[in-house]
Short mmCIF file of C-alpha atoms in Angstrom, two decimals:
data_model
loop_
_atom_site.label_atom_id
_atom_site.label_comp_id
_atom_site.label_asym_id
_atom_site.label_seq_id
_atom_site.Cartn_x
_atom_site.Cartn_y
_atom_site.Cartn_z
CA MET D 1 67.01 81.49 89.51
CA LEU D 2 68.95 79.32 87.10
CA PRO D 3 69.62 75.78 88.35
CA GLN D 4 73.43 76.27 87.91
CA LYS D 5 73.40 79.48 89.86
CA GLN D 6 71.37 77.92 92.65
CA ALA D 7 73.62 74.91 92.91
CA GLU D 8 76.65 77.23 93.10
CA GLU D 9 75.08 79.26 95.80
CA ALA D 10 74.03 76.24 97.76
CA ILE D 11 77.82 75.33 98.11
CA VAL D 12 78.55 78.42 99.97
CA SER D 13 75.30 78.75 101.98
CA ASN D 14 75.56 75.44 103.92
CA PHE D 15 76.12 77.25 107.27
CA ASN D 16 74.07 75.66 109.96
CA GLU D 17 72.71 72.92 107.66
CA THR D 18 69.61 72.33 109.83
CA ASP D 19 68.69 69.19 108.11
CA PRO D 20 69.92 68.10 104.56
CA GLU D 21 66.82 65.83 104.37
CA GLY D 22 64.68 69.04 104.46
CA LYS D 23 63.28 68.25 108.15
CA GLU D 24 63.21 71.99 108.77
CA GLU D 25 60.29 72.21 106.36
CA GLN D 26 58.10 69.94 108.49
CA GLN D 27 55.46 71.19 110.77
CA PRO D 28 55.61 70.63 114.52
CA ILE D 29 52.63 68.25 114.20
CA GLU D 30 54.76 65.69 112.29
CA ASP D 31 57.62 66.07 114.66
CA ASP D 32 55.28 65.52 117.65
CA GLN D 33 54.78 61.98 116.51
CA SER D 34 58.32 61.12 117.49
CA ILE D 35 58.78 63.58 120.30
CA PHE D 36 60.38 60.93 122.60
CA ASN D 37 62.87 60.14 119.92
CA VAL D 38 66.33 61.18 121.41
CA LYS D 39 67.68 62.01 118.06
CA ASN D 40 64.71 64.48 117.34
CA LEU D 41 64.85 65.76 120.97
CA LEU D 42 68.52 66.67 120.62
CA TRP D 43 68.89 67.61 116.90
CA HIS D 44 65.69 68.26 115.03
CA GLY D 45 64.57 71.58 116.63
CA GLY D 46 62.76 74.17 114.66
CA SER D 47 60.60 75.92 117.30
CA ALA D 48 60.55 79.48 118.53
CA TRP D 49 62.23 78.23 121.76
CA ASP D 50 65.12 76.80 119.76
CA ALA D 51 65.55 80.11 118.00
CA TRP D 52 65.42 81.99 121.32
CA PHE D 53 68.17 79.67 122.75
CA SER D 54 70.29 80.16 119.60
CA CYS D 55 70.02 83.94 119.59
CA SER D 56 70.57 84.21 123.36
CA SER D 57 73.60 81.88 123.43
CA ASN D 58 75.25 83.55 120.39
CA GLN D 59 74.90 87.01 121.80
CA VAL D 60 76.94 86.35 125.04
CA ALA D 61 80.21 84.37 125.11
CA GLN D 62 83.71 85.74 125.71
CA VAL D 63 82.27 89.38 125.58
CA LEU D 64 80.70 88.83 128.93
CA LEU D 65 84.22 88.77 130.47
CA THR D 66 85.17 92.09 128.84
CA LEU D 67 82.11 94.21 129.64
CA PRO D 68 83.53 95.17 133.13
CA TYR D 69 86.58 96.40 131.33
CA SER D 70 84.27 98.59 129.08
CA PHE D 71 82.57 99.93 132.01
CA SER D 72 86.00 100.99 133.46
CA GLN D 73 86.45 103.07 130.25
CA LEU D 74 82.80 104.27 130.09
CA GLY D 75 81.81 104.80 133.75
CA LEU D 76 78.80 102.97 135.12
CA LEU D 77 76.08 105.31 133.89
CA SER D 78 77.16 105.36 130.26
CA GLY D 79 77.90 101.50 130.44
CA VAL D 80 74.29 100.89 131.46
CA ILE D 81 72.77 103.36 129.01
CA LEU D 82 74.76 102.02 125.97
CA GLN D 83 73.97 98.52 126.74
CA ILE D 84 70.24 99.16 126.66
CA PHE D 85 70.59 101.45 123.63
CA TYR D 86 72.64 99.05 121.50
CA GLY D 87 70.74 96.22 122.73
CA LEU D 88 67.39 97.80 121.41
CA VAL D 89 69.10 98.92 118.13
CA GLY D 90 70.51 95.55 117.62
CA SER D 91 67.10 94.09 118.08
CA TRP D 92 65.71 96.49 115.55
CA THR D 93 68.14 95.61 113.04
CA ALA D 94 67.68 91.83 113.50
CA TYR D 95 63.89 92.47 112.96
CA LEU D 96 64.86 94.20 109.61
CA ILE D 97 66.97 91.21 108.66
CA SER D 98 64.07 88.88 109.49
CA VAL D 99 61.67 91.02 107.29
CA LEU D 100 64.07 90.99 104.42
CA TYR D 101 64.50 87.11 104.78
CA VAL D 102 60.74 86.63 104.50
CA GLU D 103 60.59 89.09 101.62
CA TYR D 104 63.37 87.17 99.72
CA ARG D 105 61.97 83.78 100.49
CA SER D 106 58.37 84.66 99.51
CA ARG D 107 59.58 86.19 96.16
CA LYS D 108 61.68 82.99 95.38
CA GLU D 109 58.92 80.63 96.26
CA LYS D 110 56.47 82.33 94.11
CA GLU D 111 59.09 81.84 91.16
CA GLY D 112 59.02 78.09 91.98
CA VAL D 113 62.40 77.89 93.85
CA SER D 114 62.49 75.22 96.52
CA PHE D 115 64.71 75.60 99.58
CA LYS D 116 64.23 71.95 100.84
CA ASN D 117 67.89 71.18 100.62
CA HIS D 118 69.20 74.69 100.65
CA VAL D 119 69.99 76.85 103.71
CA ILE D 120 69.51 80.52 102.88
CA GLN D 121 72.21 83.00 104.14
CA TRP D 122 72.29 86.76 104.48
CA TYR D 123 74.43 87.55 101.41
CA GLU D 124 71.86 85.52 99.25
CA VAL D 125 69.11 87.73 100.62
CA LEU D 126 70.98 90.90 99.53
CA ASP D 127 71.75 89.36 96.23
CA GLY D 128 68.08 88.39 95.50
CA LEU D 129 66.68 91.81 96.66
CA LEU D 130 69.41 94.28 95.72
CA GLY D 131 71.88 92.65 93.25
CA PRO D 132 75.47 91.30 93.14
CA TYR D 133 77.26 94.17 94.64
CA TRP D 134 75.23 94.06 97.76
CA LYS D 135 75.91 90.28 97.77
CA ALA D 136 79.65 90.91 97.63
CA ALA D 137 79.43 93.56 100.39
CA GLY D 138 77.43 91.07 102.74
CA LEU D 139 79.86 88.15 101.97
CA ALA D 140 82.89 90.24 102.56
CA PHE D 141 81.67 91.83 105.82
CA ASN D 142 80.33 88.55 107.08
CA CYS D 143 83.24 86.40 106.22
CA THR D 144 85.81 88.93 107.73
CA PHE D 145 83.60 89.25 110.83
CA LEU D 146 83.60 85.46 111.36
CA LEU D 147 87.20 85.17 110.75
CA PHE D 148 87.92 87.72 113.56
CA GLY D 149 85.14 86.34 115.72
CA SER D 150 86.99 82.88 115.53
CA VAL D 151 90.37 84.69 116.45
CA ILE D 152 88.68 86.27 119.42
CA GLN D 153 87.38 82.92 120.66
CA LEU D 154 90.89 81.42 120.28
CA ILE D 155 92.48 84.29 122.21
CA ALA D 156 89.63 83.95 124.87
CA CYS D 157 90.53 80.20 125.32
CA ALA D 158 94.06 80.95 126.09
CA SER D 159 93.37 83.93 128.30
CA ASN D 160 90.71 82.01 130.39
CA ILE D 161 92.74 78.64 130.86
CA TYR D 162 95.61 80.76 132.11
CA TYR D 163 93.82 81.57 135.30
CA ILE D 164 93.39 78.00 136.15
CA ASN D 165 96.91 76.92 135.18
CA ASP D 166 99.55 79.66 134.99
CA ARG D 167 102.45 77.37 134.62
CA LEU D 168 102.44 77.87 130.85
CA ASP D 169 102.07 81.40 129.33
CA LYS D 170 99.17 82.54 127.31
CA ARG D 171 100.96 82.19 123.93
CA THR D 172 101.68 78.51 124.74
CA TRP D 173 98.10 78.06 125.65
CA THR D 174 97.14 79.70 122.25
CA TYR D 175 99.18 76.99 120.38
CA ILE D 176 97.47 74.25 122.37
CA PHE D 177 94.03 75.43 121.82
CA GLY D 178 94.55 76.33 118.15
CA ALA D 179 95.56 72.65 117.79
CA CYS D 180 92.35 71.56 119.68
CA CYS D 181 90.09 73.98 117.71
CA ALA D 182 91.59 72.76 114.46
CA THR D 183 89.85 69.44 115.12
CA THR D 184 86.57 71.10 113.99
CA VAL D 185 87.86 70.57 110.37
CA PHE D 186 86.61 66.98 110.86
CA ILE D 187 83.04 68.07 111.32
CA PRO D 188 81.40 68.00 107.81
CA SER D 189 78.46 70.16 108.93
CA PHE D 190 75.88 70.52 111.85
CA HIS D 191 72.14 70.02 111.69
CA ASN D 192 71.00 72.25 114.49
CA TYR D 193 71.96 74.37 117.36
CA ARG D 194 69.43 72.98 119.80
CA ILE D 195 71.55 71.07 122.24
CA TRP D 196 74.62 73.33 121.89
CA SER D 197 72.56 76.58 122.38
CA PHE D 198 70.90 75.15 125.44
CA LEU D 199 74.16 74.14 126.95
CA GLY D 200 75.86 77.36 125.87
CA LEU D 201 73.26 79.61 127.43
CA GLY D 202 73.50 77.61 130.60
CA MET D 203 77.30 78.11 130.71
CA THR D 204 77.09 81.90 130.18
CA THR D 205 74.34 82.17 132.61
CA TYR D 206 76.39 80.45 135.34
CA THR D 207 79.42 82.57 134.42
CA ALA D 208 77.43 85.85 134.62
CA TRP D 209 75.95 85.08 138.05
CA TYR D 210 79.29 83.92 139.26
CA LEU D 211 80.95 87.21 138.27
CA THR D 212 78.10 89.07 139.92
CA ILE D 213 78.15 87.20 143.24
CA ALA D 214 81.91 86.81 143.54
CA ALA D 215 82.37 90.55 142.98
CA LEU D 216 79.74 91.39 145.62
CA VAL D 217 81.28 88.90 148.11
CA HIS D 218 84.87 90.06 147.47
CA GLY D 219 83.75 93.72 148.10
CA GLN D 220 85.59 96.79 147.00
CA VAL D 221 89.24 96.84 146.76
CA ASP D 222 91.21 99.16 149.14
CA GLY D 223 91.32 102.74 147.65
CA VAL D 224 88.97 101.69 144.79
CA GLN D 225 88.59 104.44 142.27
CA HIS D 226 85.86 104.99 139.62
CA SER D 227 87.19 107.79 137.60
CA ALA D 228 85.79 106.96 134.02
CA PRO D 229 85.11 108.57 131.79
CA LYS D 230 88.20 110.53 131.52
CA LYS D 231 89.54 109.99 128.03
CA LEU D 232 87.78 110.10 124.67
CA VAL D 233 89.83 107.24 123.25
CA LEU D 234 88.92 104.96 126.09
CA TYR D 235 85.27 106.13 126.11
CA PHE D 236 84.70 105.23 122.51
CA THR D 237 86.70 102.02 122.72
CA GLY D 238 84.41 100.96 125.47
CA ALA D 239 81.28 102.01 123.56
CA THR D 240 82.30 99.98 120.44
CA ASN D 241 82.83 96.82 122.53
CA ILE D 242 79.16 97.17 123.69
CA LEU D 243 78.23 97.76 120.04
CA TYR D 244 80.00 94.47 119.30
CA THR D 245 78.20 92.70 122.35
CA PHE D 246 74.80 93.10 120.56
CA GLY D 247 75.94 92.22 117.10
CA GLY D 248 75.30 88.57 116.95
CA HIS D 249 73.53 88.85 113.65
CA ALA D 250 76.12 86.95 111.47
CA VAL D 251 73.95 83.81 112.01
CA THR D 252 70.44 85.41 112.24
CA VAL D 253 69.26 84.20 108.74
CA GLU D 254 70.51 80.71 109.36
CA ILE D 255 68.68 80.52 112.73
CA MET D 256 65.47 81.71 110.93
CA HIS D 257 65.76 79.18 108.21
CA ALA D 258 66.04 76.47 110.79
CA MET D 259 62.63 77.39 112.03
CA TRP D 260 59.40 75.49 111.08
CA LYS D 261 57.78 78.99 110.84
CA PRO D 262 60.41 81.62 110.17
CA GLN D 263 57.67 84.34 110.37
CA LYS D 264 57.64 83.84 114.12
CA PHE D 265 61.22 85.07 114.44
CA LYS D 266 60.28 88.76 114.41
CA TYR D 267 60.41 89.49 118.09
CA ILE D 268 62.60 86.51 119.21
CA TYR D 269 65.69 88.57 119.02
CA LEU D 270 64.39 91.35 121.29
CA LEU D 271 63.21 88.62 123.89
CA ALA D 272 66.75 87.18 123.72
CA THR D 273 68.30 90.58 124.30
CA LEU D 274 66.09 91.25 127.33
CA TYR D 275 67.31 87.97 128.78
CA VAL D 276 70.92 88.84 127.91
CA PHE D 277 70.45 92.16 129.94
CA THR D 278 69.82 89.95 133.03
CA LEU D 279 73.29 88.64 132.62
CA THR D 280 75.52 91.47 131.30
CA LEU D 281 74.16 94.42 133.42
CA PRO D 282 74.54 92.78 136.85
CA SER D 283 77.93 91.20 136.21
CA ALA D 284 79.48 94.17 134.62
CA SER D 285 78.13 96.67 137.16
CA ALA D 286 79.27 94.45 140.18
CA VAL D 287 82.74 93.77 138.97
CA TYR D 288 83.34 97.44 138.08
CA TRP D 289 81.88 98.44 141.60
CA ALA D 290 84.41 96.11 143.14
CA PHE D 291 87.52 96.82 141.15
CA GLY D 292 87.04 100.15 139.56
CA ASP D 293 90.02 101.58 137.53
CA GLN D 294 92.02 98.35 138.09
CA LEU D 295 90.01 96.92 135.10
CA LEU D 296 91.68 99.38 132.88
CA ASN D 297 94.53 96.90 132.83
CA HIS D 298 92.64 93.77 133.10
CA SER D 299 90.31 93.26 130.12
CA ASN D 300 89.46 89.74 131.28
CA ALA D 301 87.20 89.94 134.43
CA PHE D 302 88.60 86.48 135.64
CA SER D 303 91.97 87.94 136.16
CA LEU D 304 90.90 90.18 139.24
CA LEU D 305 88.66 87.54 140.92
CA PRO D 306 90.35 85.25 143.68
CA LYS D 307 90.97 81.69 142.48
CA SER D 308 88.33 79.27 143.83
CA GLY D 309 86.43 76.18 142.66
CA TRP D 310 83.59 78.48 141.54
CA ARG D 311 85.86 80.43 139.42
CA ASP D 312 87.50 77.52 137.89
CA GLY D 313 84.04 76.00 137.08
CA ALA D 314 83.17 79.23 135.41
CA VAL D 315 86.50 79.15 133.37
CA ILE D 316 86.04 75.64 132.30
CA LEU D 317 82.33 76.27 131.19
CA MET D 318 83.46 79.40 129.18
CA LEU D 319 86.13 77.33 127.57
CA ILE D 320 83.65 74.71 126.32
CA HIS D 321 81.29 77.41 124.98
CA GLN D 322 84.17 79.16 123.23
CA PHE D 323 85.37 75.95 121.57
CA ILE D 324 81.76 75.41 120.33
CA THR D 325 81.51 78.93 119.17
CA PHE D 326 84.89 78.66 117.22
CA GLY D 327 83.40 75.68 115.33
CA PHE D 328 80.21 77.43 114.52
CA ALA D 329 82.00 80.58 113.34
CA CYS D 330 84.37 78.74 111.22
CA THR D 331 81.92 76.45 109.48
CA PRO D 332 80.68 78.88 106.92
CA LEU D 333 84.38 79.86 106.21
CA TYR D 334 85.16 76.16 105.67
CA PHE D 335 82.36 76.00 103.01
CA VAL D 336 83.39 79.01 101.21
CA TRP D 337 87.07 77.76 101.01
CA GLU D 338 85.89 74.31 99.85
CA LYS D 339 84.05 75.93 96.95
CA VAL D 340 86.88 78.03 95.93
CA ILE D 341 89.18 75.06 95.67
CA GLY D 342 86.53 72.70 94.27
CA MET D 343 86.53 70.32 97.15
CA HIS D 344 82.99 70.76 98.54
CA ASP D 345 81.67 67.75 96.80
CA THR D 346 84.36 65.45 98.09
CA ARG D 347 82.89 62.70 100.27
CA SER D 348 85.96 61.69 102.15
CA ILE D 349 85.91 63.32 105.52
CA CYS D 350 89.81 63.24 105.78
CA LEU D 351 90.23 64.93 102.39
CA ARG D 352 87.89 67.73 103.24
CA ALA D 353 89.58 68.19 106.61
CA LEU D 354 93.06 68.47 104.99
CA ALA D 355 91.32 71.08 102.53
CA ARG D 356 90.03 73.03 105.45
CA LEU D 357 93.24 73.34 107.31
CA PRO D 358 94.33 76.62 105.37
CA VAL D 359 91.34 78.28 106.97
CA VAL D 360 92.40 77.52 110.64
CA ILE D 361 96.07 78.32 110.18
CA PRO D 362 95.63 82.06 109.49
CA ILE D 363 93.15 82.21 112.47
CA TRP D 364 95.69 80.43 114.68
CA PHE D 365 98.40 82.85 113.38
CA LEU D 366 96.40 86.02 113.99
CA ALA D 367 95.69 85.07 117.62
CA ILE D 368 99.33 84.54 118.27
CA ILE D 369 100.26 87.90 116.70
CA PHE D 370 97.54 89.99 118.35
CA PRO D 371 96.65 88.35 121.69
CA PHE D 372 94.84 91.61 122.75
CA PHE D 373 91.54 90.29 124.27
CA GLY D 374 89.53 93.56 124.99
CA PRO D 375 91.04 95.80 122.32
CA ILE D 376 90.53 93.44 119.45
CA ASN D 377 86.85 93.21 120.43
CA SER D 378 86.46 96.90 120.15
CA ALA D 379 88.32 96.99 116.76
CA VAL D 380 86.21 94.30 115.26
CA GLY D 381 82.97 96.07 116.64
CA ALA D 382 83.87 99.42 115.03
CA LEU D 383 85.27 98.36 111.69
CA LEU D 384 83.13 95.16 110.94
CA VAL D 385 80.06 94.86 113.26
CA SER D 386 79.01 98.47 112.58
CA PHE D 387 78.49 97.60 108.87
CA THR D 388 77.46 94.04 109.17
CA VAL D 389 74.91 94.31 111.93
CA TYR D 390 73.55 97.90 111.83
CA ILE D 391 74.32 99.96 108.58
CA ILE D 392 73.88 97.34 105.90
CA PRO D 393 70.65 95.89 107.16
CA SER D 394 69.09 99.36 107.55
CA LEU D 395 70.14 100.52 104.13
CA ALA D 396 69.02 97.31 102.61
CA HIS D 397 65.58 97.62 104.03
CA MET D 398 65.11 101.16 102.87
CA LEU D 399 66.24 100.35 99.31
CA THR D 400 64.17 97.19 99.07
CA TYR D 401 61.05 99.13 99.87
CA ARG D 402 61.88 102.50 98.17
CA LYS D 403 59.16 102.03 95.63
CA ALA D 404 55.49 102.24 96.43
CA SER D 405 54.74 98.94 94.61
CA ALA D 406 57.28 97.12 96.89
CA ARG D 407 55.64 98.59 100.02
CA GLN D 408 52.28 97.69 98.75
CA ASN D 409 53.26 94.17 97.99
CA ALA D 410 55.55 93.55 100.85
CA ALA D 411 55.46 90.22 102.43
CA GLU D 412 55.72 91.72 106.00
CA LYS D 413 54.04 95.00 106.80
CA PRO D 414 55.44 97.43 109.34
CA PRO D 415 55.12 96.37 112.89
CA PHE D 416 51.95 97.08 114.89
CA PHE D 417 53.85 99.54 117.21
CA LEU D 418 55.08 101.45 114.24
CA PRO D 419 52.62 101.24 111.47
CA SER D 420 54.06 103.95 109.30
CA TRP D 421 56.74 103.41 106.54
CA THR D 422 57.82 107.03 107.00
CA ALA D 423 58.59 106.21 110.73
CA MET D 424 60.62 103.14 109.66
CA TYR D 425 62.55 105.04 107.28
CA ALA D 426 63.32 107.73 109.97
CA ILE D 427 64.55 105.08 112.48
CA ASN D 428 66.70 103.40 109.83
CA THR D 429 68.20 106.74 108.81
CA PHE D 430 69.00 107.50 112.47
CA VAL D 431 70.65 103.97 112.87
CA VAL D 432 72.79 104.44 109.82
CA VAL D 433 73.87 107.95 110.67
CA TRP D 434 74.46 107.30 114.39
CA VAL D 435 76.47 103.98 113.81
CA PHE D 436 78.49 105.51 110.90
CA VAL D 437 79.48 108.56 112.85
CA VAL D 438 79.72 107.36 116.45
CA GLY D 439 80.28 103.59 115.96
CA PHE D 440 82.56 103.48 112.72
CA GLY D 441 83.88 107.05 112.92
CA PHE D 442 84.71 107.74 116.49
CA GLY D 443 84.70 104.20 117.59
CA GLY D 444 87.02 103.09 114.79
CA TRP D 445 89.42 105.92 115.62
CA ALA D 446 89.39 105.16 119.27
CA SER D 447 89.68 101.35 119.04
CA VAL D 448 92.27 101.43 116.37
CA THR D 449 94.29 103.93 118.48
CA ASN D 450 93.99 101.68 121.56
CA PHE D 451 94.95 98.62 119.54
CA VAL D 452 98.14 100.36 118.27
CA ARG D 453 98.90 101.39 121.70
CA GLN D 454 98.68 97.92 122.96
CA VAL D 455 100.86 96.57 120.15
CA ALA D 456 103.46 99.47 121.05
CA THR D 457 103.36 98.41 124.79
CA PHE D 458 103.34 94.71 124.57
CA GLY D 459 104.58 94.16 121.07
CA LEU D 460 103.48 91.63 118.48
CA PHE D 461 103.48 88.00 119.46
CA ALA D 462 103.26 89.11 123.22
CA LYS D 463 104.19 85.96 125.29
CA CYS D 464 101.78 86.71 128.11
CA TYR D 465 99.58 89.81 127.53
CA GLN D 466 98.32 91.37 130.75
CA CYS D 467 99.77 88.57 133.05
CA LYS D 468 100.98 89.15 136.54
CA PRO D 469 104.73 89.57 136.85
CA PRO D 470 106.48 86.22 137.73
CA PRO D 471 107.44 85.86 141.49
CA PRO D 472 111.17 86.74 142.30
CA THR D 473 113.62 83.80 141.92
CA ALA D 474 115.56 82.63 144.98
CA ALA D 475 118.59 84.46 143.49
CA HIS D 476 116.84 87.71 143.74
CA GLN D 477 115.11 87.24 147.08
CA PRO D 478 116.56 89.11 150.00
CA ALA D 479 118.28 87.00 152.62
CA ILE D 480 116.28 86.50 155.77
CA ALA D 481 117.94 88.12 158.76
CA PRO D 482 118.61 85.75 161.64
CA PRO D 483 116.41 86.31 164.71
CA HIS D 484 117.64 88.48 167.48
CA HIS D 485 118.14 86.82 170.74
#
C-alpha cells in the first residue's frame, strides 16, 4: 500500500480509535503490570471480555422497546423463531467478517504494512480483498446505516422521555435532545468501549427485565387479543425489525481491531447473541402476552406500562444508553466529513466541532420529519441492514476464496463444526438468497408500505406520534349535575 493512500485511508478509518499510541497492539502481559491503574482499567481494554461487552451492548438498545411491537405483527411463534433464526444468521455473518479481517490484516502485514496507529474498518477490508467497487459499496451502506442509526437514537430519546414528562410533545423533546446530542461534536475521538459497553449492557439488562416483570405483574388487559399474523405487510415489517435487531455489525471490525488478539473474536458475537436472547425473548413475549393487539398502535413498549419509579428508572437508563450510542454512531461520520472538507488534521477542538455540525443537522432534521419509531427500524433493516450485515459479507467471503490458491493459503480455515469449503459456500448462498428475497424484497415492500402509511396517517413533522389524546379542557367538560336531595 502506498504511504499516501494509507495516510488518506487513515483519515477516514479512525472510528473507535482504540489507542492512537498503539496500545491495542500490546499483549495482556504488559498491561497486567499496571492492572490497578484506573486509566487502564477504564479505557485500555482489549480482552475477549471487552469485545463481548461491546458486541452485546451494541446489539440491543432502543430496538429492545420495539420487539413487542414486532411480536404483535408476527405472532408469538413467528417472533420467537425469527429471533433465533436471525440471531444465528447474524452470528454467522459476523464470523465471516472476522475471517475476512484476519485475512486482510495478515496479507497487509506480510507486505510490511503497520497498523500501529491505524484502525482498520470494514470498507478497507473490502478494498484490500476485492477492490475499489466493493470499498465504495461498503462505505456507502455503512455510512447510510450509521446515519439512520443516529436518527433512530434521536427519535428514541424523544419517545422515551415523553413517558416521564408529557408536558412537552415529542417534537419539542426531539429539538431538545438534538441539541444535547450535538455536543458529541466536541469529542475528538474515543479510545475504547470498555466502560461504556459495560454500563450500556447493564442498562439494557435492567430495562429488559423491567419490561418482563412489569408485564407479568400487570397481567393481561381486559379483552386482550392475539390475532397476529393477519396481514402480510405487518408480518414482513415485523420480520425486518428483527432482522435489524441482530444487525449490529457496523462496528464489528473496529471491535476486533481493539483486541490484543483479534483471532479470538470468531465466536464472541455468537456468545453475545446468546446473552441477548435472554433479554429479548422474555421481554417481548411477556409484553405481547399482556397487551396483545394494543401494541399494533404502540411501537414503544414503555407507552403501555403504568407509570412508576421502576419504569422511570428504565427510561432514564435507556436515554443515557441512546445518547452514548448516538455519539458512537456519529463518530465515523464526523471523520469522513472532516476528510471531505480538509479539516481532519486541525488541532483546535472548537474548529473541528464547528466543522462537524453539518453532520448533526441533517440527522436532527430527519428525526423531526420522520418521527416513526418502529416503522423506521423496519425500513432501515430491509433497505440497509440486509446488505450491510448479511448479503455483502457472504458475497465477499465467497469471492475472496473463489480460487483454490486462496483457499489453500487462507489465514483462517473453515470452522471445526463445518470443515468443508463447499458447505460454507452453500450456507453463504442460502443467506444471500434468503435475505435478498425475504429481507430486502418482501421486507422492503412491507416496511416501505407501512412507512408511507404512517406518513399518510400522521403526516410529516408529526407533533406527537402515537401520543395519548390530551384530556378535555374545562370548556368541553360536561357540567356536574347537582346532587339530588
